[in-house]
Amino acid sequence: MRKVLVADDDPMFREMISLSLAEAGYDALVAEDGQAAWELLAAQGADMAVLDLNMPRLDGVGLIGRIRADIRFKEMPIMLLTIRDLVADQILGYERGADDYLTKPFEHGMFVARLAVLERRILGPDA
Amino acid sequence: MLWIVGLDACDSKPLKRTLERDGWTVELCEELSVWANEAVGKEGLVLLDCACLAALKPRTLSALKARLPGTIIVVVSSANLLNSEVIELLESGADDYFSTAIDHRLMLAKLHAHLRRMLPTMARKRDVVLSSDGGVRLDRACRAVSTRAPGGSWERLNLTPTEFHILGLLLERAGAALGRNLILESFKGGLGERVLPGTVDKHVEALRRKMGRYGASIRTVYGVGYVWRDEVKT
């Protein structure tokens, strides 16, 4: 079962994302901000990440930078899931290393389909 | 290589212009079946008109994906698709979807993200890369570059990791222009050296100097970037 790191400072979205992931057969590791997410990732590892942009202590872009700079995690598929829908925000997210960018509110089916594409393209079949 | 398949000229031409300015080599193809035959064994990215798929049997997309594993398939549409239709495309094998009305800057950012994933895969497949005239040999396993001297012996070059990486990209895509943006994208993921947009040119100049007579094979494509064309008679 693939482990997905979830970082979002909104408890409602943390719960929604976790439920979506569980329904789709993923195991969610959940953190309430970017710094907590980094510490969780370092301690437990993960296969993929779904990150909010606006978070205290360490935001989504900062967290992507740490992930991509760490040889253990630099190839990890990363999806940004955020309320920020401006073109400039999306471009920034991709340029900083995100593999996909989805805006809130999100539809479960689309979220899972796009996560599955990342898994298929980057990770290959589940071991 | 990037193909645009099936789109009307009013949609494909602006996309092609934007992509070529960004350094992509773009080919237009009207027919899906013609493109699919040409693309076998090649690696690249295709912008595929959704309307091409609608007229075909179900599972065409998954069959295409199985036949062309080295190709990233991005389905594009000039009509607004329902979420359920987009989901079906993604589940059938599409690697991405966007509308032809997409902001071109965003399109480039998305395609660069795909390219970042493709480049390591392409590089890993070829441990030893030779220039077509046989004068330059790049060995990824040993991280060594050698050039053939006029007398026939091999001389090893002392390249930095950045110069080694850039030369590898140029040799892999010999004959096709490599945009500066694409060179920069290929560095994301870390080589230990920080490459800034303004320093790509300096790294290429340093590479040219170190390659001696083979440096002339790195040609500047003004407004785009660089291309490898064998210039040295051996």
Short mmCIF file of C-alpha atoms in Angstrom, two decimals:
data_model
loop_
_atom_site.label_atom_id
_atom_site.label_comp_id
_atom_site.label_asym_id
_atom_site.label_seq_id
_atom_site.Cartn_x
_atom_site.Cartn_y
_atom_site.Cartn_z
CA MET A 1 0.00 0.00 0.00
CA ARG A 2 1.50 3.34 -1.05
CA LYS A 3 2.12 5.92 1.69
CA VAL A 4 1.10 9.47 0.90
CA LEU A 5 2.36 12.41 2.96
CA VAL A 6 -0.38 15.01 3.44
CA ALA A 7 0.43 18.51 4.66
CA ASP A 8 -2.41 21.00 5.20
CA ASP A 9 -3.02 23.52 7.98
CA ASP A 10 -6.82 23.22 7.63
CA PRO A 11 -8.17 20.32 9.72
CA MET A 12 -11.24 19.97 7.51
CA PHE A 13 -9.12 19.52 4.39
CA ARG A 14 -6.74 17.19 6.22
CA GLU A 15 -9.73 14.98 6.99
CA MET A 16 -11.21 15.19 3.49
CA ILE A 17 -7.90 14.34 1.84
CA SER A 18 -7.27 11.48 4.28
CA LEU A 19 -10.72 10.01 3.59
CA SER A 20 -10.21 10.27 -0.17
CA LEU A 21 -6.85 8.57 0.10
CA ALA A 22 -8.17 5.80 2.33
CA GLU A 23 -11.07 5.15 -0.04
CA ALA A 24 -8.59 4.88 -2.92
CA GLY A 25 -6.39 2.43 -1.05
CA TYR A 26 -3.58 4.72 0.07
CA ASP A 27 -2.10 5.07 3.53
CA ALA A 28 -2.03 8.73 4.65
CA LEU A 29 0.62 10.32 6.86
CA VAL A 30 -0.88 13.61 7.95
CA ALA A 31 0.80 16.80 9.14
CA GLU A 32 -0.60 20.22 10.06
CA ASP A 33 2.19 22.33 8.57
CA GLY A 34 5.25 22.07 6.37
CA GLN A 35 7.77 21.67 9.20
CA ALA A 36 5.77 18.87 10.83
CA ALA A 37 5.41 17.23 7.40
CA TRP A 38 9.17 17.34 6.86
CA GLU A 39 9.82 15.78 10.27
CA LEU A 40 7.24 13.08 9.58
CA LEU A 41 8.74 12.35 6.17
CA ALA A 42 12.25 12.13 7.59
CA ALA A 43 11.10 9.77 10.32
CA GLN A 44 8.74 7.50 8.41
CA GLY A 45 9.29 8.06 4.71
CA ALA A 46 6.52 8.20 2.10
CA ASP A 47 5.96 7.30 -1.55
CA MET A 48 4.13 10.46 -2.66
CA ALA A 49 3.15 13.82 -1.24
CA VAL A 50 0.05 16.02 -1.38
CA LEU A 51 0.87 19.48 -0.08
CA ASP A 52 -0.98 22.67 0.59
CA LEU A 53 0.75 25.92 -0.40
CA ASN A 54 -0.15 28.27 2.46
CA MET A 55 1.05 26.74 5.71
CA PRO A 56 2.71 28.17 8.81
CA ARG A 57 6.34 27.45 9.77
CA LEU A 58 7.20 26.00 6.34
CA ASP A 59 4.99 26.59 3.30
CA GLY A 60 4.39 24.24 0.39
CA VAL A 61 7.08 25.72 -1.86
CA GLY A 62 9.63 25.62 0.95
CA LEU A 63 8.74 22.02 1.70
CA ILE A 64 9.10 21.03 -1.98
CA GLY A 65 12.56 22.62 -1.94
CA ARG A 66 13.62 20.48 1.03
CA ILE A 67 12.18 17.32 -0.51
CA ARG A 68 13.88 17.89 -3.88
CA ALA A 69 17.20 18.70 -2.19
CA ASP A 70 17.24 15.47 -0.18
CA ILE A 71 18.64 12.49 -2.06
CA ARG A 72 16.27 10.16 -0.18
CA PHE A 73 13.15 11.88 -1.48
CA LYS A 74 14.13 13.94 -4.52
CA GLU A 75 12.28 11.71 -7.01
CA MET A 76 9.06 11.61 -4.98
CA PRO A 77 5.91 12.54 -6.92
CA ILE A 78 4.44 15.72 -5.45
CA MET A 79 0.98 17.16 -5.97
CA LEU A 80 0.12 20.64 -4.75
CA LEU A 81 -3.48 20.88 -3.53
CA THR A 82 -4.36 24.48 -2.71
CA ILE A 83 -6.97 27.16 -2.78
CA ARG A 84 -4.61 29.42 -4.75
CA ASP A 85 -5.76 29.24 -8.35
CA LEU A 86 -3.91 32.06 -10.06
CA VAL A 87 -1.87 31.11 -13.12
CA ALA A 88 1.20 32.68 -11.49
CA ASP A 89 0.80 30.40 -8.44
CA GLN A 90 0.48 27.32 -10.62
CA ILE A 91 3.55 28.26 -12.66
CA LEU A 92 5.51 28.83 -9.46
CA GLY A 93 4.44 25.47 -8.09
CA TYR A 94 5.56 23.60 -11.20
CA GLU A 95 8.80 25.55 -11.49
CA ARG A 96 9.69 24.79 -7.89
CA GLY A 97 9.29 21.07 -8.47
CA ALA A 98 5.65 20.00 -8.20
CA ASP A 99 4.49 17.29 -10.60
CA ASP A 100 0.83 18.32 -10.52
CA TYR A 101 -1.33 21.13 -9.19
CA LEU A 102 -4.97 20.82 -8.17
CA THR A 103 -7.15 23.56 -6.71
CA LYS A 104 -9.60 23.40 -3.84
CA PRO A 105 -12.41 22.60 -3.51
CA PHE A 106 -11.50 19.32 -5.15
CA GLU A 107 -13.54 16.45 -6.49
CA HIS A 108 -12.58 13.05 -5.06
CA GLY A 109 -12.61 11.33 -8.48
CA MET A 110 -10.33 13.90 -10.12
CA PHE A 111 -7.94 13.97 -7.14
CA VAL A 112 -7.59 10.20 -7.09
CA ALA A 113 -7.28 9.94 -10.88
CA ARG A 114 -4.47 12.47 -10.98
CA LEU A 115 -2.67 10.90 -8.04
CA ALA A 116 -2.93 7.56 -9.80
CA VAL A 117 -1.34 9.08 -12.92
CA LEU A 118 1.63 10.28 -10.84
CA GLU A 119 1.94 6.87 -9.25
CA ARG A 120 1.75 5.08 -12.61
CA ARG A 121 4.20 7.39 -14.41
CA ILE A 122 6.78 7.87 -11.71
CA LEU A 123 6.60 4.96 -9.31
CA GLY A 124 5.41 2.21 -11.63
CA PRO A 125 3.48 -0.85 -10.40
CA ASP A 126 3.12 -1.23 -6.62
CA ALA A 127 5.63 -3.72 -5.27
CA MET B 1 10.71 15.84 -29.56
CA LEU B 2 7.13 17.05 -29.21
CA TRP B 3 4.31 16.11 -31.54
CA ILE B 4 0.99 17.89 -31.95
CA VAL B 5 -1.54 15.47 -33.35
CA GLY B 6 -4.99 16.11 -34.74
CA LEU B 7 -5.48 19.74 -33.77
CA ASP B 8 -6.86 22.29 -36.21
CA ALA B 9 -4.35 24.80 -37.51
CA CYS B 10 -5.99 27.62 -35.55
CA ASP B 11 -5.10 25.73 -32.34
CA SER B 12 -1.89 24.00 -33.35
CA LYS B 13 -0.02 26.94 -34.89
CA PRO B 14 0.00 29.20 -31.80
CA LEU B 15 1.00 26.23 -29.63
CA LYS B 16 3.79 25.31 -32.05
CA ARG B 17 5.08 28.87 -32.07
CA THR B 18 5.19 29.07 -28.29
CA LEU B 19 6.83 25.68 -27.95
CA GLU B 20 9.50 26.34 -30.57
CA ARG B 21 10.37 29.64 -28.91
CA ASP B 22 10.86 27.63 -25.73
CA GLY B 23 13.31 25.34 -27.48
CA TRP B 24 11.15 22.33 -28.33
CA THR B 25 11.44 20.56 -31.69
CA VAL B 26 7.80 20.33 -32.79
CA GLU B 27 6.18 18.23 -35.49
CA LEU B 28 2.57 18.50 -36.55
CA CYS B 29 0.64 15.43 -37.60
CA GLU B 30 -2.98 15.40 -38.70
CA GLU B 31 -3.70 11.68 -38.37
CA LEU B 32 -3.37 9.71 -35.14
CA SER B 33 -2.61 6.41 -36.89
CA VAL B 34 0.16 7.99 -38.99
CA TRP B 35 1.73 9.56 -35.93
CA ALA B 36 1.46 6.34 -33.88
CA ASN B 37 3.41 4.43 -36.55
CA GLU B 38 6.09 7.11 -36.77
CA ALA B 39 6.47 7.39 -33.00
CA VAL B 40 7.19 3.71 -32.34
CA GLY B 41 10.60 3.36 -30.70
CA LYS B 42 10.95 7.10 -30.13
CA GLU B 43 10.69 9.05 -26.90
CA GLY B 44 8.94 12.34 -26.55
CA LEU B 45 5.77 14.11 -25.66
CA VAL B 46 2.55 14.34 -27.67
CA LEU B 47 -0.27 16.84 -27.46
CA LEU B 48 -3.14 14.73 -28.76
CA ASP B 49 -6.49 16.18 -29.73
CA CYS B 50 -9.27 14.59 -27.72
CA ALA B 51 -11.45 14.54 -30.83
CA CYS B 52 -9.04 12.01 -32.41
CA LEU B 53 -9.84 9.56 -29.63
CA ALA B 54 -13.58 10.13 -29.58
CA ALA B 55 -13.98 8.64 -33.05
CA LEU B 56 -12.03 5.49 -32.21
CA LYS B 57 -12.71 2.32 -30.29
CA PRO B 58 -12.64 2.31 -26.48
CA ARG B 59 -9.24 1.41 -25.01
CA THR B 60 -7.43 3.14 -27.91
CA LEU B 61 -5.59 5.32 -25.44
CA SER B 62 -4.44 2.40 -23.30
CA ALA B 63 -3.37 0.52 -26.43
CA LEU B 64 -1.40 3.56 -27.59
CA LYS B 65 0.29 3.86 -24.22
CA ALA B 66 1.27 0.19 -24.30
CA ARG B 67 2.71 0.59 -27.80
CA LEU B 68 4.57 3.82 -26.99
CA PRO B 69 5.85 3.47 -23.43
CA GLY B 70 8.48 6.18 -23.89
CA THR B 71 5.95 8.83 -24.88
CA ILE B 72 4.15 11.18 -22.52
CA ILE B 73 0.57 11.54 -23.82
CA VAL B 74 -1.10 14.86 -23.02
CA VAL B 75 -4.68 15.03 -24.24
CA VAL B 76 -5.82 18.50 -25.26
CA SER B 77 -9.25 19.74 -26.15
CA SER B 78 -10.70 22.92 -27.60
CA ALA B 79 -14.05 22.03 -26.04
CA ASN B 80 -14.64 22.10 -22.29
CA LEU B 81 -14.69 18.53 -21.05
CA LEU B 82 -16.65 17.37 -18.04
CA ASN B 83 -14.65 16.20 -15.03
CA SER B 84 -15.94 12.68 -15.64
CA GLU B 85 -14.56 12.78 -19.19
CA VAL B 86 -11.17 13.99 -18.00
CA ILE B 87 -11.08 11.29 -15.34
CA GLU B 88 -11.88 8.66 -17.96
CA LEU B 89 -9.00 9.90 -20.12
CA LEU B 90 -6.56 9.82 -17.20
CA GLU B 91 -7.69 6.36 -16.16
CA SER B 92 -7.34 5.14 -19.75
CA GLY B 93 -3.70 6.12 -19.99
CA ALA B 94 -3.43 9.87 -20.59
CA ASP B 95 -0.57 11.38 -18.62
CA ASP B 96 -2.13 14.83 -18.47
CA TYR B 97 -4.95 16.93 -19.87
CA PHE B 98 -5.46 20.59 -20.60
CA SER B 99 -7.60 22.83 -22.74
CA THR B 100 -6.17 24.52 -25.82
CA ALA B 101 -7.22 27.77 -24.14
CA ILE B 102 -4.59 27.21 -21.44
CA ASP B 103 -2.29 30.12 -20.62
CA HIS B 104 0.84 29.30 -22.63
CA ARG B 105 3.15 30.13 -19.73
CA LEU B 106 1.31 27.56 -17.62
CA MET B 107 1.42 25.04 -20.45
CA LEU B 108 5.21 25.43 -20.65
CA ALA B 109 5.53 25.01 -16.87
CA LYS B 110 3.49 21.79 -17.01
CA LEU B 111 5.46 20.42 -19.95
CA HIS B 112 8.74 21.27 -18.23
CA ALA B 113 7.53 19.24 -15.24
CA HIS B 114 6.95 16.28 -17.56
CA LEU B 115 10.35 16.79 -19.18
CA ARG B 116 12.05 16.73 -15.76
CA ARG B 117 10.70 13.23 -15.29
CA MET B 118 11.58 12.09 -18.81
CA LEU B 119 15.18 13.23 -18.94
CA PRO B 120 16.60 10.93 -16.22
CA THR B 121 14.83 7.97 -17.85
CA MET B 122 16.26 8.81 -21.26
CA ALA B 123 19.71 9.32 -19.81
CA ARG B 124 19.73 6.05 -17.89
CA LYS B 125 19.05 4.04 -21.03
CA ARG B 126 22.31 4.95 -22.64
CA ASP B 127 25.35 4.59 -20.45
CA VAL B 128 27.80 5.32 -23.27
CA VAL B 129 26.99 7.99 -25.81
CA LEU B 130 29.10 8.53 -28.92
CA SER B 131 28.96 11.45 -31.30
CA SER B 132 27.93 10.34 -34.79
CA ASP B 133 31.44 10.98 -36.15
CA GLY B 134 32.90 8.84 -33.37
CA GLY B 135 35.11 11.64 -32.07
CA VAL B 136 33.50 12.18 -28.67
CA ARG B 137 32.68 9.49 -26.14
CA LEU B 138 30.67 10.13 -22.98
CA ASP B 139 30.49 7.32 -20.42
CA ARG B 140 27.86 7.89 -17.74
CA ALA B 141 28.84 4.85 -15.71
CA CYS B 142 32.43 6.10 -15.32
CA ARG B 143 31.48 9.78 -15.56
CA ALA B 144 34.19 10.18 -18.19
CA VAL B 145 34.41 12.09 -21.45
CA SER B 146 37.08 11.40 -24.04
CA THR B 147 37.82 12.91 -27.43
CA ARG B 148 39.74 11.36 -30.28
CA ALA B 149 43.01 13.09 -31.13
CA PRO B 150 44.12 13.45 -34.78
CA GLY B 151 46.49 10.50 -34.31
CA GLY B 152 43.57 8.29 -33.24
CA SER B 153 44.30 8.07 -29.50
CA TRP B 154 41.72 9.03 -26.89
CA GLU B 155 42.23 12.00 -24.59
CA ARG B 156 40.27 12.27 -21.40
CA LEU B 157 38.68 15.63 -20.59
CA ASN B 158 38.33 17.14 -17.15
CA LEU B 159 34.72 18.38 -17.00
CA THR B 160 32.71 19.63 -14.05
CA PRO B 161 29.48 17.74 -13.24
CA THR B 162 27.48 20.55 -14.85
CA GLU B 163 29.53 20.50 -18.05
CA PHE B 164 29.29 16.69 -18.16
CA HIS B 165 25.52 16.86 -17.77
CA ILE B 166 25.09 19.50 -20.49
CA LEU B 167 27.29 17.58 -22.93
CA GLY B 168 25.27 14.43 -22.26
CA LEU B 169 22.04 16.24 -23.09
CA LEU B 170 23.50 17.69 -26.30
CA LEU B 171 24.87 14.35 -27.52
CA GLU B 172 21.62 12.54 -26.68
CA ARG B 173 19.71 15.04 -28.80
CA ALA B 174 22.32 15.60 -31.49
CA GLY B 175 20.85 17.58 -34.38
CA ALA B 176 17.94 18.93 -32.33
CA ALA B 177 18.08 22.34 -30.66
CA LEU B 178 18.18 22.21 -26.88
CA GLY B 179 16.59 25.27 -25.30
CA ARG B 180 18.22 27.02 -22.34
CA ASN B 181 15.01 26.48 -20.36
CA LEU B 182 15.17 22.75 -21.02
CA ILE B 183 18.78 22.67 -19.89
CA LEU B 184 17.79 24.43 -16.67
CA GLU B 185 14.82 22.10 -16.09
CA SER B 186 17.09 19.10 -16.36
CA PHE B 187 19.06 20.32 -13.34
CA LYS B 188 16.12 20.30 -10.96
CA GLY B 189 16.72 17.39 -8.70
CA GLY B 190 20.24 18.55 -7.87
CA LEU B 191 23.69 17.96 -9.21
CA GLY B 192 25.37 19.61 -6.30
CA GLU B 193 26.08 22.69 -8.45
CA ARG B 194 23.63 25.54 -8.59
CA VAL B 195 22.87 26.54 -12.17
CA LEU B 196 21.26 29.90 -12.67
CA PRO B 197 19.51 31.00 -15.87
CA GLY B 198 22.29 33.46 -16.74
CA THR B 199 25.09 30.95 -16.26
CA VAL B 200 24.00 28.29 -18.75
CA ASP B 201 25.85 30.22 -21.46
CA LYS B 202 28.99 30.44 -19.31
CA HIS B 203 28.95 26.70 -18.66
CA VAL B 204 28.58 26.03 -22.39
CA GLU B 205 31.48 28.37 -23.19
CA ALA B 206 33.66 26.60 -20.65
CA LEU B 207 32.63 23.26 -22.14
CA ARG B 208 33.51 24.44 -25.65
CA ARG B 209 36.99 25.53 -24.51
CA LYS B 210 37.70 22.23 -22.79
CA MET B 211 36.57 20.24 -25.83
CA GLY B 212 39.17 21.87 -28.06
CA ARG B 213 38.45 21.25 -31.76
CA TYR B 214 35.23 19.41 -30.85
CA GLY B 215 33.91 22.55 -29.16
CA ALA B 216 32.84 23.82 -32.59
CA SER B 217 30.25 21.03 -32.68
CA ILE B 218 28.28 22.88 -30.00
CA ARG B 219 26.46 25.39 -32.14
CA THR B 220 24.48 28.31 -30.81
CA VAL B 221 20.85 28.49 -31.97
CA TYR B 222 20.09 32.18 -31.49
CA GLY B 223 17.02 32.85 -29.43
CA VAL B 224 16.76 29.19 -28.41
CA GLY B 225 19.89 27.59 -27.02
CA TYR B 226 22.34 25.08 -28.40
CA VAL B 227 22.58 22.10 -30.73
CA TRP B 228 25.23 19.43 -31.28
CA ARG B 229 26.29 19.13 -34.92
CA ASP B 230 29.44 17.19 -35.79
CA GLU B 231 31.86 19.67 -37.29
CA VAL B 232 35.22 17.95 -36.91
CA LYS B 233 36.56 15.73 -39.66
CA THR B 234 38.26 12.69 -38.03
#
